[in-house]
XYZ file of C-alpha atoms in Angstrom:
555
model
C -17.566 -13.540 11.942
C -20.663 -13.631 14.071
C -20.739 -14.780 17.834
C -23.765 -14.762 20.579
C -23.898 -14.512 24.245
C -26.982 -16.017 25.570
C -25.629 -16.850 28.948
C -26.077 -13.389 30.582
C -29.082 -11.486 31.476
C -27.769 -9.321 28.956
C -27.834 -11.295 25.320
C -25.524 -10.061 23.153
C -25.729 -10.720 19.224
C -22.313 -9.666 17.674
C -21.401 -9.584 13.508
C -17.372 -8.196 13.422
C -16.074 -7.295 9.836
C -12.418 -6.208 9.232
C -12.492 -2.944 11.411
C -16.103 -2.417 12.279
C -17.932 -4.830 14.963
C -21.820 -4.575 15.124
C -23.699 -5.395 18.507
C -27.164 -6.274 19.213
C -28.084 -6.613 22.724
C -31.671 -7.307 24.451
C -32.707 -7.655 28.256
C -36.060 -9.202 29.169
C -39.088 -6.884 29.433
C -39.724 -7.793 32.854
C -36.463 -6.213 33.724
C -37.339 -2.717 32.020
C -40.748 -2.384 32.720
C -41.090 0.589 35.851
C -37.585 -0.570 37.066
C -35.480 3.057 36.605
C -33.433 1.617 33.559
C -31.749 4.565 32.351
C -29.564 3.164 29.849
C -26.420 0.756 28.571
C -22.712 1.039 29.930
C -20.678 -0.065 27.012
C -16.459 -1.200 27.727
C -13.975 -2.993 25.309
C -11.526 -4.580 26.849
C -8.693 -6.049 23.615
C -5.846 -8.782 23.591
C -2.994 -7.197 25.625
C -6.089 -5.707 28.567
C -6.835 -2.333 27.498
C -9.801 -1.005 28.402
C -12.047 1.704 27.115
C -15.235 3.206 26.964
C -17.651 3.250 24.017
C -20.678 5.295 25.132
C -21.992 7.660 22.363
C -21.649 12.012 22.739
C -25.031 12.444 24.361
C -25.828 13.518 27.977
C -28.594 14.033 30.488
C -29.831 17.601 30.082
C -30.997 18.064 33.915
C -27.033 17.667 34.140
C -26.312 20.289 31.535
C -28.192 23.088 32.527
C -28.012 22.695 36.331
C -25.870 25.753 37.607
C -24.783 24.168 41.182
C -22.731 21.038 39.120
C -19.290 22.541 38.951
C -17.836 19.345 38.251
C -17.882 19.086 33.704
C -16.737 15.620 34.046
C -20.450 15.038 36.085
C -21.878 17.311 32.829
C -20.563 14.761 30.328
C -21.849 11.659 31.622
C -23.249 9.684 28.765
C -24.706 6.135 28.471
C -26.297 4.352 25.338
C -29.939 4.453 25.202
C -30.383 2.263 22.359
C -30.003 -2.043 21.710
C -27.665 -1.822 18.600
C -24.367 -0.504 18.908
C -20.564 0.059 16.831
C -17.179 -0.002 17.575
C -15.770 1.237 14.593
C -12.306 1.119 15.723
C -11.311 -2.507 15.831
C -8.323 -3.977 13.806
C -8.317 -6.917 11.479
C -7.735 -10.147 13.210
C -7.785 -8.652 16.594
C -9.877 -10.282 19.460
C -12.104 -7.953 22.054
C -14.287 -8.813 24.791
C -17.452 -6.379 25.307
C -19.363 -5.712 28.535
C -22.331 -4.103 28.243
C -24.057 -3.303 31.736
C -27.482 -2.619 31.951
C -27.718 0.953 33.881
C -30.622 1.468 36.566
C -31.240 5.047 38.316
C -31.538 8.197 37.614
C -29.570 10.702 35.772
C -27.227 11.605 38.679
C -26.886 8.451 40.470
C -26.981 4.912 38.508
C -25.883 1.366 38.872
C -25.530 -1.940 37.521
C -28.351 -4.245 37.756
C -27.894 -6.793 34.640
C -24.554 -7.263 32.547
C -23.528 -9.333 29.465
C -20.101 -10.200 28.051
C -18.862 -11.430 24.380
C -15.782 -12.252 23.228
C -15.451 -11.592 19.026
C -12.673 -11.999 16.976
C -12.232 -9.425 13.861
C -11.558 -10.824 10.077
C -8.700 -10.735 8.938
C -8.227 -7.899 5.951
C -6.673 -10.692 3.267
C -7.394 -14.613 3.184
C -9.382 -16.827 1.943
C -10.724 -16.581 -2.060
C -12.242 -12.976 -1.299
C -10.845 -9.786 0.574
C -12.641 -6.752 0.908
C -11.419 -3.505 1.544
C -12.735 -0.009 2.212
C -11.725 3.558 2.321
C -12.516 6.145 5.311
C -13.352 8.632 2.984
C -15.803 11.485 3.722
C -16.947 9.381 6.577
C -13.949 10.350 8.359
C -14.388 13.499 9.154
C -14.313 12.793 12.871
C -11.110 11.162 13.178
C -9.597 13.571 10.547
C -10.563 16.587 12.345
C -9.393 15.425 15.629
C -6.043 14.223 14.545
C -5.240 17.432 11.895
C -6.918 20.258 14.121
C -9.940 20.905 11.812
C -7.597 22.555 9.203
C -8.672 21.507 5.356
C -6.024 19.066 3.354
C -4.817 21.920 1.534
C -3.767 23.972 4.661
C -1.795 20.536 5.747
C 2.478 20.779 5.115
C 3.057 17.367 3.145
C 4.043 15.510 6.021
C 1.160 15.945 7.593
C -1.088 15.593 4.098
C 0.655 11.870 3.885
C -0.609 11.007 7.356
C -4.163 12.797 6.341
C -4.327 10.612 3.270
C -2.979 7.262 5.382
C -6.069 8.085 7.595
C -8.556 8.612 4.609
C -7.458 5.866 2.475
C -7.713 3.298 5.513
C -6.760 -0.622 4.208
C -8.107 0.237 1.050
C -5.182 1.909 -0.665
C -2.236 0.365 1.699
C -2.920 -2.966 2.389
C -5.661 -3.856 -0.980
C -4.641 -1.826 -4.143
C -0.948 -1.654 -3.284
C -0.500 -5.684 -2.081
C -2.184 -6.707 -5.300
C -0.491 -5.080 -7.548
C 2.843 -5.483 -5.979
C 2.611 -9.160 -6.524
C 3.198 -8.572 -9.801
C 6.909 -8.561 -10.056
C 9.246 -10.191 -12.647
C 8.699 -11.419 -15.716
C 6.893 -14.275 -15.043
C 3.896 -12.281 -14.026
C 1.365 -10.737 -16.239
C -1.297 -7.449 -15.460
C -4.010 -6.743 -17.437
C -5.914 -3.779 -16.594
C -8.831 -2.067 -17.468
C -9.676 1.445 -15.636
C -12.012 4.438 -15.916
C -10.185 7.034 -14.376
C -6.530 6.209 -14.105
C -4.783 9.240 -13.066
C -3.469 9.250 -9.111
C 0.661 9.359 -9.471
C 0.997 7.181 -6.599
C -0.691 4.488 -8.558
C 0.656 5.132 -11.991
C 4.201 5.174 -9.952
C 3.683 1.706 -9.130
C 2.880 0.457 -12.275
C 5.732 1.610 -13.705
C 7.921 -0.254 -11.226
C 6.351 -3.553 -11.942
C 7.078 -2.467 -15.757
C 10.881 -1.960 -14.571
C 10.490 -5.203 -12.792
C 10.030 -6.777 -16.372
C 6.156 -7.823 -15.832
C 4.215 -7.666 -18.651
C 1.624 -5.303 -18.407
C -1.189 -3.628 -20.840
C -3.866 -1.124 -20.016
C -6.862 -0.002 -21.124
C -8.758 3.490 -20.388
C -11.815 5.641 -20.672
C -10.442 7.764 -23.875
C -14.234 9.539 -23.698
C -14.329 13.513 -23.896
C -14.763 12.984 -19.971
C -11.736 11.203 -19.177
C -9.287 11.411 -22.052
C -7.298 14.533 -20.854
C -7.037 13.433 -17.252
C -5.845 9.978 -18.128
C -3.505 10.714 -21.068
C -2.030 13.313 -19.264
C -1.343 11.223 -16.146
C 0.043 8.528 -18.620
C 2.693 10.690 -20.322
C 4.173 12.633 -16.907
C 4.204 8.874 -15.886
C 6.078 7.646 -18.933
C 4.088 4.292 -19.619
C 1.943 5.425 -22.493
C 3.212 2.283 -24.631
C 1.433 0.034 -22.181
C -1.726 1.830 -21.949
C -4.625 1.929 -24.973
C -7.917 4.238 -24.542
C -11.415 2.906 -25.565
C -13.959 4.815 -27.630
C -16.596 2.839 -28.373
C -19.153 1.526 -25.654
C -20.935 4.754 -24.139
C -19.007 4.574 -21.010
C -15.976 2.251 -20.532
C -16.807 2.093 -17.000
C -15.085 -0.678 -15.700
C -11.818 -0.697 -12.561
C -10.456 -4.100 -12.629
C -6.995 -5.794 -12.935
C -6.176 -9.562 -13.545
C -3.300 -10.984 -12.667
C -1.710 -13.705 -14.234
C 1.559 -15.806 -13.209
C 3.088 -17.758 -16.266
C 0.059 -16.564 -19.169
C -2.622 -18.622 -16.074
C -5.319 -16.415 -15.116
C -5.023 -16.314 -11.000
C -6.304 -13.444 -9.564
C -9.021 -10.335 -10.122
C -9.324 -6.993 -8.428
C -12.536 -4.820 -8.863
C -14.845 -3.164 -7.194
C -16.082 0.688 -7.371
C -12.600 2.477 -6.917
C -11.348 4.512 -9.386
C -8.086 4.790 -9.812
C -7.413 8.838 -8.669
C -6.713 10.772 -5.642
C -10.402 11.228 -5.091
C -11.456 7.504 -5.822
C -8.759 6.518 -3.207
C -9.175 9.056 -0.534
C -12.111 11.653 -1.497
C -15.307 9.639 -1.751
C -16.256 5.914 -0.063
C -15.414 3.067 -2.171
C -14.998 -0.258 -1.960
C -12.174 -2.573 -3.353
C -12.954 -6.664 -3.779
C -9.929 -9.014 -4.359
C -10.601 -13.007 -5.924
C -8.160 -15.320 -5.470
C -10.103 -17.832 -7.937
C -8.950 -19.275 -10.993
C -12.240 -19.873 -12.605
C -13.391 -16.559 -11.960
C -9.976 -14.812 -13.405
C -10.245 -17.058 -16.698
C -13.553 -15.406 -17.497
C -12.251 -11.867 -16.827
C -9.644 -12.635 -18.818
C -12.027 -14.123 -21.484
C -13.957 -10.761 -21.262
C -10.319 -8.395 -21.595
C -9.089 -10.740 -24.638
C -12.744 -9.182 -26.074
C -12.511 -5.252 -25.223
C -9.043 -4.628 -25.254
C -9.136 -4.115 -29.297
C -12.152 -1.432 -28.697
C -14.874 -3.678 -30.548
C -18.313 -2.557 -30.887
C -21.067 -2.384 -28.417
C -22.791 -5.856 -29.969
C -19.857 -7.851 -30.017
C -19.141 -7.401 -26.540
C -22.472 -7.906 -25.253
C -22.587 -11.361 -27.626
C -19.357 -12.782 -25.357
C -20.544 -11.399 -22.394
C -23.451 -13.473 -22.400
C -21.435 -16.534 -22.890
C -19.521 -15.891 -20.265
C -22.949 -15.775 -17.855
C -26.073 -15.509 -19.470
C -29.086 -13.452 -17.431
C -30.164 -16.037 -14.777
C -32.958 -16.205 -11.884
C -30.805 -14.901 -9.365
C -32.702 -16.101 -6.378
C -31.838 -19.833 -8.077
C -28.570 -19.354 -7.648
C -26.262 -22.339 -6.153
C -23.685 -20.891 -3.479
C -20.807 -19.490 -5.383
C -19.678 -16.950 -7.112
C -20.617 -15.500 -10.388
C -19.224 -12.545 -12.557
C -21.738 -10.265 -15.435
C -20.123 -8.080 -17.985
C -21.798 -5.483 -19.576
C -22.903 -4.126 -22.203
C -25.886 -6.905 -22.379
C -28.400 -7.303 -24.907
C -30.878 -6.142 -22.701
C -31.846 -4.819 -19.439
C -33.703 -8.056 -18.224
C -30.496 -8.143 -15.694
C -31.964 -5.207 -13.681
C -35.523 -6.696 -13.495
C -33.398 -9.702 -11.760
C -31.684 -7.935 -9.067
C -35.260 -5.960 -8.561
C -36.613 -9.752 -7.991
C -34.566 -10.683 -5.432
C -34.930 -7.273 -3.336
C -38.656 -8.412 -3.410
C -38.090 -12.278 -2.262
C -35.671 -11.175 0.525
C -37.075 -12.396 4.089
C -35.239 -10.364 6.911
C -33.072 -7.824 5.138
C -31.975 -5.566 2.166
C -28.937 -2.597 2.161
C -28.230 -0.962 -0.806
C -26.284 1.648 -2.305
C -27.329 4.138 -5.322
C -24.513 6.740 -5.797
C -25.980 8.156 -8.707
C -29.895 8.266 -9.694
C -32.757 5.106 -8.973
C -34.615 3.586 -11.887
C -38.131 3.332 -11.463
C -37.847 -0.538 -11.424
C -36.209 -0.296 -7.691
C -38.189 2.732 -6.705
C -41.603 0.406 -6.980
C -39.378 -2.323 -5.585
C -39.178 -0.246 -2.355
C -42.336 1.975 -2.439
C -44.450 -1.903 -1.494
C -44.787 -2.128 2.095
C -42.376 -5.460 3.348
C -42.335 -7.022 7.011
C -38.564 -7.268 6.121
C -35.933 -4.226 7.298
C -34.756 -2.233 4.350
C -31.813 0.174 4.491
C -30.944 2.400 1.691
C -27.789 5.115 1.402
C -27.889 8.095 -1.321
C -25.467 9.971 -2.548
C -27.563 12.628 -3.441
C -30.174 13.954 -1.157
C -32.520 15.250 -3.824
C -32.879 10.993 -4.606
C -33.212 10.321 -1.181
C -35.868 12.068 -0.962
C -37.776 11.041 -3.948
C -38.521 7.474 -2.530
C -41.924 7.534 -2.111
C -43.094 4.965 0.910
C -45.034 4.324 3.683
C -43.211 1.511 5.605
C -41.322 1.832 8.687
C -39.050 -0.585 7.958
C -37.475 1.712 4.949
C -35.154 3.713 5.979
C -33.313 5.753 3.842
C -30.825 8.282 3.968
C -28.164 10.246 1.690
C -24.745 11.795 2.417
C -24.364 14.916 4.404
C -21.768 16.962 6.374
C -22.333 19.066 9.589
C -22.741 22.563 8.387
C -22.250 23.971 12.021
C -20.686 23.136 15.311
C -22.498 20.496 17.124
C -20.848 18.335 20.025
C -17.636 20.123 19.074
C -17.468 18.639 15.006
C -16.574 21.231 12.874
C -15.586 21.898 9.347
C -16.705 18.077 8.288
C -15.432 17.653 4.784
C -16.836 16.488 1.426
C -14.869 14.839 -1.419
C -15.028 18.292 -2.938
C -13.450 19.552 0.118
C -10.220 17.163 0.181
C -9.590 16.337 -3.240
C -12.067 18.354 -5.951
C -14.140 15.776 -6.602
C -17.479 15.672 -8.271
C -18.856 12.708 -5.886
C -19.140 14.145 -2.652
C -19.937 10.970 -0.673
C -20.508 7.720 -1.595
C -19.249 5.908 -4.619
C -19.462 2.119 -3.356
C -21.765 0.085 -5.817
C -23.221 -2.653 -3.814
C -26.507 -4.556 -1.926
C -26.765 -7.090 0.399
C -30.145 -9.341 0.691
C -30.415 -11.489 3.895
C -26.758 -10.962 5.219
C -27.016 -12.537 8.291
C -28.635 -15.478 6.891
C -27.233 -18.687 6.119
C -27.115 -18.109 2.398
C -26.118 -13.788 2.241
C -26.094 -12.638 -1.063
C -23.568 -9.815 -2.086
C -23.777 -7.540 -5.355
C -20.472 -5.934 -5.623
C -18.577 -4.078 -8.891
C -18.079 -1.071 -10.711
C -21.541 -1.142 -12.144
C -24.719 1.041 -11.258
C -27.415 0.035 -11.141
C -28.935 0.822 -14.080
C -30.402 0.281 -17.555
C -27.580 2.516 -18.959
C -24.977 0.820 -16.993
C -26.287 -3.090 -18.437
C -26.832 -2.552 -22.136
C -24.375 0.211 -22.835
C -21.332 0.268 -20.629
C -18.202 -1.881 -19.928
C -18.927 -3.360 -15.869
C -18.296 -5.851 -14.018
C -20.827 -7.006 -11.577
C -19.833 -9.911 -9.064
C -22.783 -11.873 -6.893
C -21.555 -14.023 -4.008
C -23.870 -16.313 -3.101
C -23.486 -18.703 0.646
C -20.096 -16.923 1.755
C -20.893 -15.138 5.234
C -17.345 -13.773 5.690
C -17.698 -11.964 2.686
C -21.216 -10.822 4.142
C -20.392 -9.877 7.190
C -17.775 -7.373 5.997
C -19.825 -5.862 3.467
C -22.711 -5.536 6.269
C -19.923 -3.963 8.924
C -19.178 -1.602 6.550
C -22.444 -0.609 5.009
C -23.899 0.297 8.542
C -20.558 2.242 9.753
C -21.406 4.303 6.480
C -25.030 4.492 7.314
C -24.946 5.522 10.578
C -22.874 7.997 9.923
C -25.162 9.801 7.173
C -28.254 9.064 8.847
C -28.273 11.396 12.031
C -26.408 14.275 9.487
C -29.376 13.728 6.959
C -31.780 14.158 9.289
C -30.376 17.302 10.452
C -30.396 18.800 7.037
C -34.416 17.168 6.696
C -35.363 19.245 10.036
C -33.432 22.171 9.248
C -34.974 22.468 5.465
C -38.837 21.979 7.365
C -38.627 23.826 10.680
C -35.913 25.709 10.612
C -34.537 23.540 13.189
C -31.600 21.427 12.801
C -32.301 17.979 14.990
C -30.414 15.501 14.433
C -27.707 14.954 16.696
C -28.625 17.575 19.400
C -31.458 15.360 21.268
C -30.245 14.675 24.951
C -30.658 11.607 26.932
C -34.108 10.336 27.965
C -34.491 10.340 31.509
C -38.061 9.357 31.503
C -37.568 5.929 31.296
C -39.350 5.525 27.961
C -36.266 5.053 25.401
C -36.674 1.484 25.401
C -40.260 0.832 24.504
C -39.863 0.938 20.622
C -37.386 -1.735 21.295
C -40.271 -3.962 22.611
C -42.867 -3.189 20.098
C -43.287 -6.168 17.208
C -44.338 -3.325 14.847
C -41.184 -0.690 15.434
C -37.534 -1.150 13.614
C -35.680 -1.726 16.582
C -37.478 -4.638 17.995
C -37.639 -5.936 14.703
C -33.679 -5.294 13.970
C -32.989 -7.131 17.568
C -35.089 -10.037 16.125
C -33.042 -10.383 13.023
C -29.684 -10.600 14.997
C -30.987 -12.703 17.240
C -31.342 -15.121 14.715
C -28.479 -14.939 12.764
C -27.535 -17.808 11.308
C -23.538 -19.285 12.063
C -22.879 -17.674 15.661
C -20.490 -19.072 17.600
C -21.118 -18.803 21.577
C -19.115 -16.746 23.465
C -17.071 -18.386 25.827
């Protein structure tokens, strides 16, 4: 949902997803200008009147090192010296109020001058045709180490593993994967599922109770050299291998998705990035989109009646087609639209490259494997528009080539020493052996805060390989700003959290230096001026939230 407060001195621009709320604020520059403004005070106050403080870790260094302050409370003082701000701790459905007071002084004695206030109200995790749900993985590291005393998963006794893997799999595993397939009991139901990896117990536990239950159900799996073992193995200690059939044939059957049907009608689809094992679940970030759409189950459905007898490559890609042939996607009505692969071609990829180039305010994307050279000319042009792209490796990361400010790219990393008290940050690797240490999400957002946000969500790369010779799914919602919002929440809680650990690793690997999260507060009173500049990201960022499209006024 997005809401604006234009009342105040203090405008406040907010976008709230399930659990993450966004804020962009802005004060008139005849209010900054040689006036002492040291920075923002940030409270939440929430539904029942708590309220707490959401000022970053950083702190005024003439504090710090001065030997006659005795007081470490007066140390730690921190304010926000920036116009965007997260609260990455709100709860679905939940309503908060934010105050943010403009801070004028100096380092040891400040005041409010100007203040703001907005009232948001969170999304709620599962209504509506779409739901969208997200794990904590890697990029909870904070929260993890705080709550499990920086010991690793394996060091954890199981009660305290469960709680771990509660924190890491966040809505994604309790309230997404486990609700939909739940539904599915008694024998008037009907799951058809198609999976990569399909080995976590606590999955393949549940599908054998909706077996019991006397669903019909009948699965199909990656039987590659990659996956075979894993899967069949999993399959037999869970006792359901007459349900379950491995494919051969395509290069990669790639896809995650279930359908669920109620009386032999198509009703429901689950897909999304997530495969189905204890690192897709809790290692790695992911994402997990549920349809409630009837149209849009009958052609998955049309698609499984095709792959689940392991045809060739060219018959698939023959149906697919039918199903949606390659389109102009920047034509696109407001809806929503599923591609299969295998295709004929890779024309597909040329499409989504298209509409990175017509977007007007905004692009975020996602590559958790390698970028073709389509998207890396895409993104080496120079745009007015902000562009945000997230890595998984930082070797790709840094092979996009570009001079614009308004790219800003970045790639998962972990603190590799103490800083600010974070230690021991995990990977993946760390909690549950995987091979993706990071991010696994396959999406991009063009123009999300617009009034027509387009989302590309699915199990599919992005990639020539991934259109002509794998099994995906691919998804493109078109118009549907709920479904935008969340993705955008989400996508900036993941790259804020990289970016500042990236850069560390960049400054460490030039200078020897590691910068990155270790810069104190300015006490200059020159923070702000990017944030007034046309030509810098953060004036241009304020700009874009400013004129969101949809916001509802505060009261």
């Amino acid at each position: 949902m997005r809401f604006k407060s234009t009342k105040g001195d203090v405008k406040i621009y907010a976008v709230a997803g399930t659990q993450t709320v966004l804020l962009s604020f802005d004060l008139a520059k005849t209010k900054v200008n040689n006036k002492e403004f040291i920075g923002f005070d940030i409270e939440r106050k929430d539904s029942l009147g708590k309220i707490r403080k959401l000022n970053g870790s950083k702190h005024f260094n003439s504090l710090i090192i001065d030997s006659t302050i005795t007081d470490q409370r007066l140390k730690m003082v921190s304010l926000v010296q920036t116009y965007f701000w997260k609260d990455y701790e709100a709860d679905p459905g939940q309503t908060y109020t934010y105050t943010i007071n403009a801070m004028y002084g100096t380092a040891r004695k400040f005041a409010i001058k100007f203040s703001g206030t907005i009232t948001v109200t969170m999304e709620q995790l599962n209504t509506g045709v779409h739901s969208v749900y997200f794990n904590y993985g890697v990029t909870g590291s904070q929260a993890y180490n705080k709550r499990f005393d920086r010991k690793l998963i394996t060091e954890l006794p199981p009660v305290q593993k469960q709680k771990a893997f509660d924190l890491l799999g966040r809505e994604l595993w309790t309230n997404g994967l486990l609700e939909f397939i739940r539904q599915a009991q008694g024998s008037k139901f009907q799951l058809y599922c198609v999976f990569y990896e399909f080995q976590y117990d606590g999955f393949l536990g549940e599908i054998k109770t909706i077996i019991n239950s006397g669903a019909t159900v009948e699965i199909r799996y990656s039987a590659q050299s990659g996956q075979k073992a894993k899967n069949e193995a999993a399959i037999a200690s869970a006792g359901i291998g007459a349900f379950c059939k491995g494919r051969t044939i395509v290069s990669q059957p790639h896809n995650k998705f279930m359908i669920l049907c109620e009386n032999n009608v198509p009703k429901q689809v689950w897909t999304g990035s997530t495969n189905l094992t204890l690192t897709g679940i809790f290692g790695h970030s992911n994402t997990g989109h549920w349809i409630k759409d009837e149209t849009i189950a009958k052609q998955y459905f049309t698609y499984w009646q095709t792959v689940k007898d392991n045809p060739k490559t060219a018959v698939i890609a023959e149906v697919n087609e039918k199903v949606q042939a390659d389109t102009d996607l920047k034509k696109l009505k407001n809806g929503t639209y599923v591609f299969f692969s295998p295709r004929k071609s890779a024309a597909h990829l040329s499409n989504y490259a298209d509409l990175i180039l017509n977007a007007k305010e905004m692009v975020c994307m996602i590559f958790p494997f390698n970028i073709e050279d389509e998207f890396r000319n895409v993104f080496a042009d120079d745009k007015e528009y902000l562009r945000y792209i997230l890595f998984e490796k930082a070797a790709e990361a840094k092979s996009v080539k570009s001079n614009d400010r308004d790219l800003m790219v970045t790639a998962g990393a972990v603190l590799s020493d103490p800083v600010e008290q974070w230690v021991r940050e995990m990977t993946a690797s760390t909690t549950t052996e995987a091979g993706i240490r990071y991010v696994h999400n396959k999406f991009f957002l063009i123009d999300p805060l617009s009034q027509t946000p387009i989302v590309v969500s699915g199990s599919a790369n992005f990639s020539t390989v991934s259109i002509t010779r794998n099994d995906e799914n691919t998804i493109v919602v078109k118009g549907n700003t709920r479904v935008a919002d969340i993705y955008l929440t989400e996508f900036s809680r993941m790259f804020e959290h990289f970016w500042p650990r990236y850069l560390r690793m960049l400054n460490k690997e030039r200078a020897g230096a590691a910068k990155g999260f270790d810069k104190p507060l300015d006490e200059t009173y020159s923070w702000f001026f990017d944030y007034y500049n046309e030509n810098r990201l953060g004036m241009k960022r304020k700009v874009v939230f400013s004129k969101m499209k949809g916001a509802k006024e505060s009261p």
